[in-house]
Amino acid sequence: MRDVVVTGIGATTPLGGDAPATWAAMLANESGVRALDAEWAEELPVRLGAPLRVEPSTTLDRVTARRMDRCEQIALVSAREAWADAGRPEVEPERLAVVVGTGVGGVLTLLGQNEVLQRSGPRRVSPHAVTMLMPNGPAAWVSLELGARGGARTPVSACASGAEAIAMGLDLIRLGRADVVVAGGAEACLHPLPLAAFAQARTLSRRNDDPEGASRPFDVGRDGLVLGEGAAMVVLERAEFARARSARVHGVLAGAGLTSNAYDIVASEASDQARAMRLALASAGLRPEDVDHVHAHATSTQHGDPVEAQAITEAVGKHAAVTATKSMTGHLLGASGALGAISALLALRDGVVPATRNLEELDPQVDLDVVRDKARHGDWRAALANSFGFGGHNVCLAFTRA
C-alpha cells in the first residue's frame, strides 16, 4: 500500500475565488447564498442560489473561455491553482493522471445551444458545442493544460462525483499507475431548468425572503437544499515522490470507501452510508475512536440529514466534531465532495473545524456533536469526509494529519 499525500489544493466557490479565500470565509461563518435577481429567475418558485464569488473570466483569457462550458472553465481555474500550490511537480507525463467528476457536466451549453437551434437554426449552433457539453470536458481540459498522459477520467455519480474522483486518484497511486494525480469536481448549472426540476422534486429550500438563512443542515426548521456552483481540486502524490522533491504536504489521504444502496433512486439508507465509512476506516487503518472530525454531506433536506446522522453514529460514534459547510456554500453537486474533502483536510492541518451556519435548533433525531455558532479549535488528527449522491452513490474519504 503506497502512502498518498495532498500537496496542492485549489477551489473557486460561492465563498471565494480561490482555496484560501474560501477557507477564510468558512472559518468566518460567511454565506455565499443570495437572491437570484436575473430576469430568468422571476417566475421560478425558488429564486435563490449560491453563484460563484469570482467569475472565471477574471483569470481565463477570452479566446480560451469561449471554447469552454462554464463547468470546464472553473475546473481549469481550480486545477491551475492546485497545481501551482503543489509547486508544479516535475513528473513524467505518463505518470501524471487527471480525474475530475461532475454531476451533469456542460448542461449550460446543452440548454443554451438548444435555444440557439430553436431560435436561429442549425447553422448558428456552435462548432464547439460537443466538446463544451460532454461530461468529460473538465477532465480533458485539465489534462491538456498539464500535459497529463496517465489518463483523464470522469466519474459521474451525482453529488458524490468529486469525492469519487479523489478516491479514484487514491487507487491510481496505490496501484502504481501514477505518481501524481490531479483530482476533484466541478459543477455549474444555475439555470431555470435545473432549478425548476429540483424545485418540482421538492428538494430546494423556498426561503426566498431569507437567502443567507436558507441552507440549514441538521436544523429542525430546514426545508431543502440550496443549489450552488463551484469547483475544487487536490493534487495527490505518492508519498515517496513528494518526499524526494521536498514538497509541502497539507495532509494524508489515508483511505476511501465506496458503496451503493441499491435501494431507491433518491432516498438512501443509513446502513450503506455507514458501510462506506467503515470501508474508509479499514482502508486507512483507523478505528472509529481515532476519528476526531466528520465533514458531513448534510444537504439540509428533511430525509437526508437524519439518515446521515444515524450512519455517522453507527460507524464512528457520537464523539467526533461534525460540521456541514453546505450551510455556507449551498450544494455544489458534483463539486461538493471535493470541497468537503478540502475542508476536512484543512481542519486537520490548521486545527480548526468550521461551524455549521444557520443551526438554531438541532433536530432531536441528530444525536451528534455538531459544531455551531463559531469555529472550534482542537488537536484534530483524523477526519472523514462524506459524500452521497442520487442513485445510491456513497463515498467516504479518510484523511490524517501530515
Tab-separated table of C-alpha atoms in Angstrom:
chain	number	residue	atom	x	y	z
A	1	MET	CA	0.000	0.000	0.000
A	2	ARG	CA	1.578	3.260	-1.140
A	3	ASP	CA	1.069	6.264	1.132
A	4	VAL	CA	-0.688	9.153	-0.647
A	5	VAL	CA	-0.323	12.791	0.358
A	6	VAL	CA	-2.050	16.001	-0.672
A	7	THR	CA	0.394	18.639	-1.869
A	8	GLY	CA	-1.902	21.099	-3.643
A	9	ILE	CA	-5.416	22.493	-3.266
A	10	GLY	CA	-7.496	24.787	-5.423
A	11	ALA	CA	-11.086	25.994	-5.393
A	12	THR	CA	-13.451	28.578	-6.778
A	13	THR	CA	-16.717	28.719	-4.848
A	14	PRO	CA	-19.586	30.949	-3.737
A	15	LEU	CA	-17.347	31.989	-0.830
A	16	GLY	CA	-14.185	32.918	-2.716
A	17	GLY	CA	-12.220	32.801	-5.929
A	18	ASP	CA	-9.528	30.533	-4.537
A	19	ALA	CA	-8.979	27.998	-1.770
A	20	PRO	CA	-7.522	30.366	0.890
A	21	ALA	CA	-10.375	32.853	0.440
A	22	THR	CA	-12.949	30.058	0.615
A	23	TRP	CA	-11.374	28.603	3.765
A	24	ALA	CA	-11.186	32.005	5.467
A	25	ALA	CA	-14.870	32.619	4.691
A	26	MET	CA	-15.802	29.197	6.083
A	27	LEU	CA	-13.996	29.928	9.334
A	28	ALA	CA	-15.736	33.312	9.487
A	29	ASN	CA	-19.103	31.557	9.016
A	30	GLU	CA	-19.994	33.649	5.962
A	31	SER	CA	-22.707	32.822	3.449
A	32	GLY	CA	-22.377	32.575	-0.318
A	33	VAL	CA	-26.135	32.233	-0.858
A	34	ARG	CA	-28.041	35.161	-2.314
A	35	ALA	CA	-31.213	36.081	-4.157
A	36	LEU	CA	-31.120	35.391	-7.897
A	37	ASP	CA	-32.086	38.710	-9.416
A	38	ALA	CA	-31.706	37.734	-13.090
A	39	GLU	CA	-34.785	38.193	-15.250
A	40	TRP	CA	-34.973	34.447	-15.959
A	41	ALA	CA	-35.464	33.717	-12.258
A	42	GLU	CA	-38.514	35.925	-11.782
A	43	GLU	CA	-41.120	33.232	-12.499
A	44	LEU	CA	-39.386	30.409	-10.638
A	45	PRO	CA	-40.767	29.145	-7.323
A	46	VAL	CA	-37.201	29.207	-5.939
A	47	ARG	CA	-35.274	32.416	-6.573
A	48	LEU	CA	-32.125	31.875	-4.545
A	49	GLY	CA	-28.823	30.134	-5.150
A	50	ALA	CA	-25.099	30.206	-4.489
A	51	PRO	CA	-23.276	31.574	-7.541
A	52	LEU	CA	-19.505	31.960	-7.764
A	53	ARG	CA	-17.983	34.789	-5.773
A	54	VAL	CA	-15.402	35.447	-8.540
A	55	GLU	CA	-16.136	34.970	-12.243
A	56	PRO	CA	-13.747	32.662	-14.169
A	57	SER	CA	-13.340	35.399	-16.779
A	58	THR	CA	-11.073	37.235	-14.322
A	59	THR	CA	-8.352	34.600	-14.780
A	60	LEU	CA	-9.074	32.948	-18.160
A	61	ASP	CA	-8.305	34.619	-21.457
A	62	ARG	CA	-11.358	35.353	-23.560
A	63	VAL	CA	-10.417	33.189	-26.549
A	64	THR	CA	-9.892	30.086	-24.404
A	65	ALA	CA	-13.006	30.719	-22.320
A	66	ARG	CA	-15.238	30.949	-25.410
A	67	ARG	CA	-14.414	27.333	-26.285
A	68	MET	CA	-15.388	26.063	-22.846
A	69	ASP	CA	-18.559	25.490	-20.876
A	70	ARG	CA	-18.677	27.269	-17.515
A	71	CYS	CA	-18.155	23.912	-15.785
A	72	GLU	CA	-14.945	23.394	-17.772
A	73	GLN	CA	-13.786	26.941	-17.084
A	74	ILE	CA	-13.993	26.634	-13.322
A	75	ALA	CA	-12.416	23.170	-13.358
A	76	LEU	CA	-9.417	24.654	-15.139
A	77	VAL	CA	-9.259	27.644	-12.777
A	78	SER	CA	-9.194	25.460	-9.671
A	79	ALA	CA	-6.787	22.922	-11.208
A	80	ARG	CA	-4.330	25.678	-12.090
A	81	GLU	CA	-4.439	26.897	-8.515
A	82	ALA	CA	-3.934	23.412	-7.085
A	83	TRP	CA	-1.039	22.719	-9.467
A	84	ALA	CA	0.669	25.987	-8.533
A	85	ASP	CA	0.051	25.320	-4.828
A	86	ALA	CA	1.791	21.943	-5.232
A	87	GLY	CA	4.837	23.666	-6.709
A	88	ARG	CA	4.176	22.415	-10.258
A	89	PRO	CA	5.710	18.959	-9.771
A	90	GLU	CA	8.100	17.728	-12.423
A	91	VAL	CA	6.637	14.346	-13.310
A	92	GLU	CA	6.746	12.148	-16.386
A	93	PRO	CA	3.576	12.828	-18.403
A	94	GLU	CA	2.776	9.099	-18.442
A	95	ARG	CA	2.878	9.092	-14.621
A	96	LEU	CA	0.513	12.054	-14.281
A	97	ALA	CA	-3.247	11.428	-14.306
A	98	VAL	CA	-6.357	13.583	-14.023
A	99	VAL	CA	-9.715	12.616	-12.506
A	100	VAL	CA	-12.463	15.255	-12.486
A	101	GLY	CA	-16.010	14.327	-11.534
A	102	THR	CA	-19.203	16.163	-12.382
A	103	GLY	CA	-22.889	15.571	-11.876
A	104	VAL	CA	-24.299	16.996	-15.098
A	105	GLY	CA	-21.297	18.415	-16.981
A	106	GLY	CA	-21.915	21.045	-19.657
A	107	VAL	CA	-25.631	21.417	-19.137
A	108	LEU	CA	-25.476	25.205	-19.626
A	109	THR	CA	-24.066	24.653	-23.110
A	110	LEU	CA	-26.628	21.963	-23.896
A	111	LEU	CA	-29.561	24.129	-22.879
A	112	GLY	CA	-28.103	27.303	-24.347
A	113	GLN	CA	-27.312	25.760	-27.724
A	114	ASN	CA	-30.761	24.210	-27.887
A	115	GLU	CA	-32.170	27.717	-27.547
A	116	VAL	CA	-29.886	28.856	-30.384
A	117	LEU	CA	-31.084	25.954	-32.530
A	118	GLN	CA	-34.751	26.747	-31.911
A	119	ARG	CA	-34.306	30.483	-32.381
A	120	SER	CA	-31.790	30.724	-35.237
A	121	GLY	CA	-31.470	27.329	-36.860
A	122	PRO	CA	-28.772	24.626	-37.038
A	123	ARG	CA	-26.164	26.752	-38.789
A	124	ARG	CA	-25.914	29.001	-35.747
A	125	VAL	CA	-25.069	26.177	-33.330
A	126	SER	CA	-21.504	26.491	-32.011
A	127	PRO	CA	-18.896	24.211	-33.605
A	128	HIS	CA	-17.518	23.773	-30.076
A	129	ALA	CA	-20.857	22.610	-28.617
A	130	VAL	CA	-19.926	18.923	-28.432
A	131	THR	CA	-16.651	19.468	-26.557
A	132	MET	CA	-18.359	22.020	-24.317
A	133	LEU	CA	-21.284	19.851	-23.249
A	134	MET	CA	-19.560	16.479	-22.805
A	135	PRO	CA	-19.189	15.498	-19.110
A	136	ASN	CA	-15.543	14.515	-19.612
A	137	GLY	CA	-14.752	18.037	-20.813
A	138	PRO	CA	-13.428	19.317	-17.451
A	139	ALA	CA	-11.035	16.358	-17.114
A	140	ALA	CA	-9.961	16.741	-20.747
A	141	TRP	CA	-9.160	20.442	-20.410
A	142	VAL	CA	-7.171	19.898	-17.214
A	143	SER	CA	-5.207	17.065	-18.824
A	144	LEU	CA	-4.425	19.292	-21.817
A	145	GLU	CA	-3.313	22.101	-19.526
A	146	LEU	CA	-0.917	19.880	-17.567
A	147	GLY	CA	0.144	17.509	-20.330
A	148	ALA	CA	-1.160	14.542	-18.357
A	149	ARG	CA	-0.882	11.287	-20.315
A	150	GLY	CA	-1.581	8.849	-17.498
A	151	GLY	CA	-5.333	9.003	-18.045
A	152	ALA	CA	-8.104	11.593	-17.867
A	153	ARG	CA	-11.119	10.095	-16.141
A	154	THR	CA	-14.607	11.320	-15.268
A	155	PRO	CA	-16.739	9.666	-12.600
A	156	VAL	CA	-20.352	10.800	-12.948
A	157	SER	CA	-22.105	9.802	-9.729
A	158	ALA	CA	-24.328	12.796	-8.994
A	159	CYS	CA	-23.367	14.626	-5.801
A	160	ALA	CA	-20.684	12.052	-4.952
A	161	SER	CA	-18.734	12.668	-8.178
A	162	GLY	CA	-15.988	14.914	-6.781
A	163	ALA	CA	-15.306	12.627	-3.830
A	164	GLU	CA	-15.304	9.571	-6.077
A	165	ALA	CA	-12.742	11.308	-8.288
A	166	ILE	CA	-10.429	11.715	-5.301
A	167	ALA	CA	-10.993	8.085	-4.309
A	168	MET	CA	-10.090	7.051	-7.849
A	169	GLY	CA	-6.927	9.149	-7.634
A	170	LEU	CA	-6.002	7.302	-4.450
A	171	ASP	CA	-6.467	3.977	-6.227
A	172	LEU	CA	-4.371	5.021	-9.236
A	173	ILE	CA	-1.411	5.843	-6.991
A	174	ARG	CA	-1.812	2.844	-4.706
A	175	LEU	CA	-1.991	0.522	-7.716
A	176	GLY	CA	1.214	2.006	-9.097
A	177	ARG	CA	-0.404	3.507	-12.195
A	178	ALA	CA	0.525	7.129	-11.408
A	179	ASP	CA	2.863	9.132	-9.219
A	180	VAL	CA	0.764	12.301	-9.267
A	181	VAL	CA	-2.988	12.739	-9.780
A	182	VAL	CA	-4.994	15.960	-10.030
A	183	ALA	CA	-8.467	15.100	-8.771
A	184	GLY	CA	-11.680	16.867	-7.828
A	185	GLY	CA	-15.026	18.021	-9.122
A	186	ALA	CA	-16.743	20.855	-10.963
A	187	GLU	CA	-20.353	21.921	-11.443
A	188	ALA	CA	-22.129	24.928	-12.939
A	189	CYS	CA	-25.863	24.555	-13.564
A	190	LEU	CA	-27.589	27.632	-12.152
A	191	HIS	CA	-30.225	27.798	-14.874
A	192	PRO	CA	-34.046	27.867	-14.911
A	193	LEU	CA	-34.440	24.189	-15.897
A	194	PRO	CA	-32.279	22.602	-13.161
A	195	LEU	CA	-33.765	24.977	-10.590
A	196	ALA	CA	-37.307	24.197	-11.725
A	197	ALA	CA	-36.568	20.454	-11.783
A	198	PHE	CA	-35.090	20.417	-8.272
A	199	ALA	CA	-37.993	22.550	-7.071
A	200	GLN	CA	-40.529	20.129	-8.578
A	201	ALA	CA	-38.740	17.297	-6.779
A	202	ARG	CA	-39.311	19.283	-3.564
A	203	THR	CA	-35.618	19.256	-2.656
A	204	LEU	CA	-34.956	23.024	-2.701
A	205	SER	CA	-35.392	25.496	0.134
A	206	ARG	CA	-38.076	28.100	-0.590
A	207	ARG	CA	-36.822	30.753	1.805
A	208	ASN	CA	-36.775	33.342	-0.967
A	209	ASP	CA	-37.043	36.138	1.596
A	210	ASP	CA	-34.043	34.878	3.605
A	211	PRO	CA	-31.378	33.529	1.211
A	212	GLU	CA	-28.489	33.522	3.705
A	213	GLY	CA	-30.589	31.565	6.185
A	214	ALA	CA	-31.924	29.065	3.659
A	215	SER	CA	-29.381	26.252	3.911
A	216	ARG	CA	-29.847	24.795	7.407
A	217	PRO	CA	-28.213	21.362	7.803
A	218	PHE	CA	-29.372	19.438	10.877
A	219	ASP	CA	-31.694	22.276	11.926
A	220	VAL	CA	-35.250	21.361	12.891
A	221	GLY	CA	-36.554	24.093	10.563
A	222	ARG	CA	-34.684	23.023	7.400
A	223	ASP	CA	-36.772	22.887	4.234
A	224	GLY	CA	-34.353	21.868	1.494
A	225	LEU	CA	-31.003	22.445	-0.150
A	226	VAL	CA	-29.681	25.486	-1.995
A	227	LEU	CA	-28.235	24.954	-5.468
A	228	GLY	CA	-24.720	26.331	-5.939
A	229	GLU	CA	-21.826	26.230	-8.386
A	230	GLY	CA	-18.095	25.780	-7.985
A	231	ALA	CA	-15.034	23.611	-8.423
A	232	ALA	CA	-12.453	22.109	-6.075
A	233	MET	CA	-9.240	20.197	-6.855
A	234	VAL	CA	-6.429	18.490	-4.984
A	235	VAL	CA	-3.016	17.299	-6.117
A	236	LEU	CA	-2.329	13.793	-4.840
A	237	GLU	CA	1.184	12.364	-4.816
A	238	ARG	CA	2.878	9.133	-3.928
A	239	ALA	CA	4.478	9.993	-0.587
A	240	GLU	CA	7.947	8.929	-1.692
A	241	PHE	CA	7.658	11.075	-4.813
A	242	ALA	CA	6.629	14.121	-2.770
A	243	ARG	CA	9.389	13.499	-0.245
A	244	ALA	CA	12.033	13.243	-2.949
A	245	ARG	CA	11.178	16.721	-4.204
A	246	SER	CA	10.780	18.176	-0.691
A	247	ALA	CA	7.154	19.074	-1.354
A	248	ARG	CA	4.995	20.797	1.239
A	249	VAL	CA	2.286	18.415	2.420
A	250	HIS	CA	-1.177	19.561	3.522
A	251	GLY	CA	-2.188	16.142	4.817
A	252	VAL	CA	-2.526	12.453	4.051
A	253	LEU	CA	-5.306	10.844	2.033
A	254	ALA	CA	-5.326	7.707	4.136
A	255	GLY	CA	-8.271	5.769	2.704
A	256	ALA	CA	-11.603	5.699	0.914
A	257	GLY	CA	-14.802	3.684	0.989
A	258	LEU	CA	-17.432	3.410	-1.739
A	259	THR	CA	-20.804	1.661	-1.580
A	260	SER	CA	-24.117	1.703	-3.417
A	261	ASN	CA	-27.547	1.483	-1.851
A	262	ALA	CA	-29.490	-0.455	-4.493
A	263	TYR	CA	-32.490	0.836	-2.546
A	264	ASP	CA	-34.087	3.883	-4.176
A	265	ILE	CA	-33.116	6.344	-6.924
A	266	VAL	CA	-33.363	9.284	-4.482
A	267	ALA	CA	-33.722	8.097	-0.888
A	268	SER	CA	-30.852	6.398	0.925
A	269	GLU	CA	-30.323	4.086	3.874
A	270	ALA	CA	-28.058	4.688	6.847
A	271	SER	CA	-26.629	1.169	6.705
A	272	ASP	CA	-24.921	1.628	3.334
A	273	GLN	CA	-23.637	5.080	4.239
A	274	ALA	CA	-22.212	3.624	7.446
A	275	ARG	CA	-20.653	0.805	5.422
A	276	ALA	CA	-18.834	3.354	3.239
A	277	MET	CA	-17.433	4.970	6.375
A	278	ARG	CA	-16.303	1.618	7.774
A	279	LEU	CA	-14.620	0.761	4.487
A	280	ALA	CA	-12.803	4.109	4.545
A	281	LEU	CA	-11.635	3.452	8.104
A	282	ALA	CA	-10.398	-0.021	7.156
A	283	SER	CA	-8.647	1.353	4.069
A	284	ALA	CA	-6.912	3.949	6.268
A	285	GLY	CA	-6.060	1.578	9.104
A	286	LEU	CA	-8.109	3.677	11.518
A	287	ARG	CA	-10.530	2.779	14.299
A	288	PRO	CA	-13.782	4.681	14.900
A	289	GLU	CA	-12.340	6.207	18.070
A	290	ASP	CA	-9.435	7.641	16.035
A	291	VAL	CA	-11.780	9.933	14.116
A	292	ASP	CA	-11.833	13.450	15.565
A	293	HIS	CA	-13.865	15.171	12.865
A	294	VAL	CA	-16.515	14.339	10.260
A	295	HIS	CA	-17.363	16.663	7.398
A	296	ALA	CA	-20.982	15.717	6.768
A	297	HIS	CA	-22.658	15.632	3.370
A	298	ALA	CA	-25.701	17.180	5.113
A	299	THR	CA	-27.628	18.963	2.375
A	300	SER	CA	-30.406	20.403	4.562
A	301	THR	CA	-33.133	18.060	3.331
A	302	GLN	CA	-35.761	16.600	5.634
A	303	HIS	CA	-34.906	12.985	4.824
A	304	GLY	CA	-31.173	13.104	4.195
A	305	ASP	CA	-29.779	14.806	7.289
A	306	PRO	CA	-31.135	12.433	9.970
A	307	VAL	CA	-30.235	9.388	7.859
A	308	GLU	CA	-26.630	10.542	7.639
A	309	ALA	CA	-26.601	11.375	11.360
A	310	GLN	CA	-27.673	7.817	12.102
A	311	ALA	CA	-24.974	6.465	9.779
A	312	ILE	CA	-22.253	8.538	11.477
A	313	THR	CA	-23.420	7.316	14.878
A	314	GLU	CA	-23.324	3.692	13.695
A	315	ALA	CA	-19.913	3.866	12.009
A	316	VAL	CA	-17.986	6.380	14.106
A	317	GLY	CA	-19.923	7.117	17.278
A	318	LYS	CA	-21.007	10.390	18.858
A	319	HIS	CA	-17.636	11.792	19.916
A	320	ALA	CA	-16.410	13.381	16.652
A	321	ALA	CA	-16.848	17.078	15.890
A	322	VAL	CA	-19.249	17.248	12.927
A	323	THR	CA	-19.712	20.141	10.539
A	324	ALA	CA	-21.710	20.855	7.373
A	325	THR	CA	-20.270	23.618	5.198
A	326	LYS	CA	-23.118	23.449	2.673
A	327	SER	CA	-24.790	25.786	5.144
A	328	MET	CA	-22.439	28.427	3.714
A	329	THR	CA	-21.739	27.346	0.138
A	330	GLY	CA	-25.011	25.725	-0.821
A	331	HIS	CA	-24.855	22.370	-2.609
A	332	LEU	CA	-22.238	22.308	-5.380
A	333	LEU	CA	-23.474	18.910	-6.624
A	334	GLY	CA	-20.568	17.182	-8.400
A	335	ALA	CA	-18.028	19.525	-6.807
A	336	SER	CA	-19.377	19.271	-3.269
A	337	GLY	CA	-17.465	16.129	-2.279
A	338	ALA	CA	-14.154	17.591	-3.387
A	339	LEU	CA	-14.783	20.828	-1.484
A	340	GLY	CA	-15.827	18.848	1.595
A	341	ALA	CA	-12.586	16.899	1.324
A	342	ILE	CA	-10.570	20.126	1.274
A	343	SER	CA	-12.464	21.408	4.320
A	344	ALA	CA	-11.728	18.207	6.259
A	345	LEU	CA	-8.090	18.296	5.186
A	346	LEU	CA	-7.583	21.918	6.236
A	347	ALA	CA	-9.379	21.315	9.537
A	348	LEU	CA	-6.665	18.801	10.395
A	349	ARG	CA	-3.860	20.981	9.071
A	350	ASP	CA	-4.927	24.131	10.884
A	351	GLY	CA	-6.538	22.577	13.954
A	352	VAL	CA	-9.906	24.228	13.462
A	353	VAL	CA	-13.339	22.989	12.330
A	354	PRO	CA	-15.742	25.482	10.691
A	355	ALA	CA	-19.110	25.929	12.350
A	356	THR	CA	-22.380	24.882	10.732
A	357	ARG	CA	-24.245	28.055	9.808
A	358	ASN	CA	-27.963	28.599	10.500
A	359	LEU	CA	-28.160	25.860	13.114
A	360	GLU	CA	-30.575	27.413	15.604
A	361	GLU	CA	-32.291	24.279	16.943
A	362	LEU	CA	-30.703	20.867	16.473
A	363	ASP	CA	-33.089	18.236	15.138
A	364	PRO	CA	-33.695	15.770	18.005
A	365	GLN	CA	-33.052	12.943	15.512
A	366	VAL	CA	-29.448	14.160	15.204
A	367	ASP	CA	-27.547	12.837	18.194
A	368	LEU	CA	-24.145	14.208	17.218
A	369	ASP	CA	-21.640	16.835	18.364
A	370	VAL	CA	-22.370	19.340	15.594
A	371	VAL	CA	-20.090	22.387	15.647
A	372	ARG	CA	-22.238	25.507	15.726
A	373	ASP	CA	-22.089	29.268	16.386
A	374	LYS	CA	-18.316	29.571	15.854
A	375	ALA	CA	-15.347	27.578	14.593
A	376	ARG	CA	-13.886	25.114	17.069
A	377	HIS	CA	-10.150	24.719	17.669
A	378	GLY	CA	-8.599	21.415	18.678
A	379	ASP	CA	-5.900	18.832	18.164
A	380	TRP	CA	-7.540	17.043	15.248
A	381	ARG	CA	-5.626	14.042	13.869
A	382	ALA	CA	-8.041	12.104	11.651
A	383	ALA	CA	-11.151	13.090	9.723
A	384	LEU	CA	-13.788	11.625	7.431
A	385	ALA	CA	-15.494	13.466	4.574
A	386	ASN	CA	-18.846	12.087	3.434
A	387	SER	CA	-20.441	12.480	0.027
A	388	PHE	CA	-23.677	10.881	-1.152
A	389	GLY	CA	-25.474	11.144	-4.485
A	390	PHE	CA	-28.817	10.416	-6.142
A	391	GLY	CA	-28.747	6.897	-7.468
A	392	GLY	CA	-27.414	5.481	-4.221
A	393	HIS	CA	-23.758	6.508	-4.503
A	394	ASN	CA	-21.925	6.678	-1.160
A	395	VAL	CA	-18.320	7.839	-0.833
A	396	CYS	CA	-16.291	8.443	2.306
A	397	LEU	CA	-12.722	9.787	2.295
A	398	ALA	CA	-10.386	9.404	5.267
A	399	PHE	CA	-7.659	11.942	5.983
A	400	THR	CA	-4.939	12.088	8.617
A	401	ARG	CA	-2.734	14.969	9.660
A	402	ALA	CA	0.645	15.196	7.961
